[in-house]
CSV table of C-alpha atoms in Angstrom, one decimal:
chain,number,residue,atom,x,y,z
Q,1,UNK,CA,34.2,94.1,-101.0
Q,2,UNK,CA,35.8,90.8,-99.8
Q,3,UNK,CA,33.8,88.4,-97.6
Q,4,UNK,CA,36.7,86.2,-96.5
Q,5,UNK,CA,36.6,85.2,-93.3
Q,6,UNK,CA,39.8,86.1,-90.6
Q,7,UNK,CA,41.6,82.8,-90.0
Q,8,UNK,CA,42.9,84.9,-86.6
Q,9,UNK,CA,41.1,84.5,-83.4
Q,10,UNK,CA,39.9,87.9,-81.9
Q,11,UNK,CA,42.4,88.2,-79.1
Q,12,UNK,CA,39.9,89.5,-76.6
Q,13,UNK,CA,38.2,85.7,-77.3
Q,14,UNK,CA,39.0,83.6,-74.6
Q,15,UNK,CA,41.1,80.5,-75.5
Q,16,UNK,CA,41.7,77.6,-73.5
Q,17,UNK,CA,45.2,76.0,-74.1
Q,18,UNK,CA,46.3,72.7,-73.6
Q,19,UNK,CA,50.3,71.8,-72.9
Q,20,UNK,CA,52.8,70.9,-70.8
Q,21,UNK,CA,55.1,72.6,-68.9
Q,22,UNK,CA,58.8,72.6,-68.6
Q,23,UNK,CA,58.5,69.8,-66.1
Q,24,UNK,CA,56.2,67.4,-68.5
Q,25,UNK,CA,52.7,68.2,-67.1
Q,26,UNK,CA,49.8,67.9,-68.7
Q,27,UNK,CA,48.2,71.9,-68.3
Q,28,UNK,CA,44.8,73.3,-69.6
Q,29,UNK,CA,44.9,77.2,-68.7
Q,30,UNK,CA,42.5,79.9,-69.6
Q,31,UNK,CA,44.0,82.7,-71.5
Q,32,UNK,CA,43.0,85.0,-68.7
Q,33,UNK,CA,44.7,83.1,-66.5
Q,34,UNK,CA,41.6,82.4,-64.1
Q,35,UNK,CA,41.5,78.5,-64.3
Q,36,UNK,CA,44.3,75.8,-64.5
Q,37,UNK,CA,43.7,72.3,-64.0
Q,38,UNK,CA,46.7,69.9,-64.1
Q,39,UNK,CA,46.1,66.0,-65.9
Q,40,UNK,CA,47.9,63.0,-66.2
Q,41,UNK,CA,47.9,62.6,-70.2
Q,42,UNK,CA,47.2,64.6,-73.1
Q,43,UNK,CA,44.1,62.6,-73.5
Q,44,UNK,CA,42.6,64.0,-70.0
Q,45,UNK,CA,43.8,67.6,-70.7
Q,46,UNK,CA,42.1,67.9,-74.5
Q,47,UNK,CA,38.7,65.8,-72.9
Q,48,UNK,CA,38.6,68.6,-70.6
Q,49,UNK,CA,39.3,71.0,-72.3
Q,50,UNK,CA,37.0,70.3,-75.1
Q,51,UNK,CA,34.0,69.5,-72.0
Q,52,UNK,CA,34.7,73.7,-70.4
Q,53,UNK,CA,34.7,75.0,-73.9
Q,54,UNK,CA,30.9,76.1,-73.8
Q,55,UNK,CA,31.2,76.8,-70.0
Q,56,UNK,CA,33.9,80.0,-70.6
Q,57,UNK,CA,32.9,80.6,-74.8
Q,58,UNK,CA,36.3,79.5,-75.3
Q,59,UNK,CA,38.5,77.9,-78.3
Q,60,UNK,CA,40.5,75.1,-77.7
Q,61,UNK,CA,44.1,75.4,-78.5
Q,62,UNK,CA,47.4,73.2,-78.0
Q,63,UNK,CA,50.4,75.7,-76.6
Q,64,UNK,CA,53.4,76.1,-78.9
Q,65,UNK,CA,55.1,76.4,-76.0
Q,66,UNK,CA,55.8,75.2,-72.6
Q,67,UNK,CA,52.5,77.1,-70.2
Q,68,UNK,CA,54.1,79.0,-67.0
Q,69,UNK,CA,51.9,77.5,-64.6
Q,70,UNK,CA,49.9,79.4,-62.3
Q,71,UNK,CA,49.8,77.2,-59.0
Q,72,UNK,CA,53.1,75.8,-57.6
Q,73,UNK,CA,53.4,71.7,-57.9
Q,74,UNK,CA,56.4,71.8,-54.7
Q,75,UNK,CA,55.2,69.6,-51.4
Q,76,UNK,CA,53.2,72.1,-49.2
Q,77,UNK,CA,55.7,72.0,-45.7
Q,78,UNK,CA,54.1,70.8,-42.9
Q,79,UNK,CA,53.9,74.8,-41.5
Q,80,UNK,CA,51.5,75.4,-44.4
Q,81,UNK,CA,48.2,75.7,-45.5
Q,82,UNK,CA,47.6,74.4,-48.5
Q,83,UNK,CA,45.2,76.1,-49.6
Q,84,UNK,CA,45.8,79.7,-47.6
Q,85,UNK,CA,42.7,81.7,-49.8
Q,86,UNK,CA,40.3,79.1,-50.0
Q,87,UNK,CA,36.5,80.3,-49.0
């Protein structure tokens, strides 16, 4: 009976990445997609990251590729809310 460990995360496990996005910016996104915060260097993102790591049990990973991001960086028109589901 082997006792090596797996080198693979559990893919239920939460992971929290840290990339950029096909414009150049500086993402950290849950894997469940329930949290996204945007930051003006790598530096930022992986400090963050590595601070909310306990907070959602989460490993800290950089994306291989660009992250799809979740909330839309275009100028809200003056129509708009910004925020229309805010509490």
């Amino acid at each position: 009976m082997s006792s090596a460990s797996n080198p693979e995360p559990d893919p239920s496990d939460p992971i929290l990445y840290v990339g950029q996005d096909t414009a150049g910016h500086w993402l950290v996104q849950l894997s469940s997609k329930q949290m996204e915060g945007r930051f003006v260097s790598f530096t930022a993102a992986m400090r963050y990251a590595q601070s909310e790591r306990e907070v959602y049990h989460a490993a800290v990973e950089i994306a291989s590729a660009p992250i799809q991001s979740l909330i839309s960086f275009a100028p809200v028109a003056a129509n708009e809310r910004a925020l229309p589901h805010a509490a």
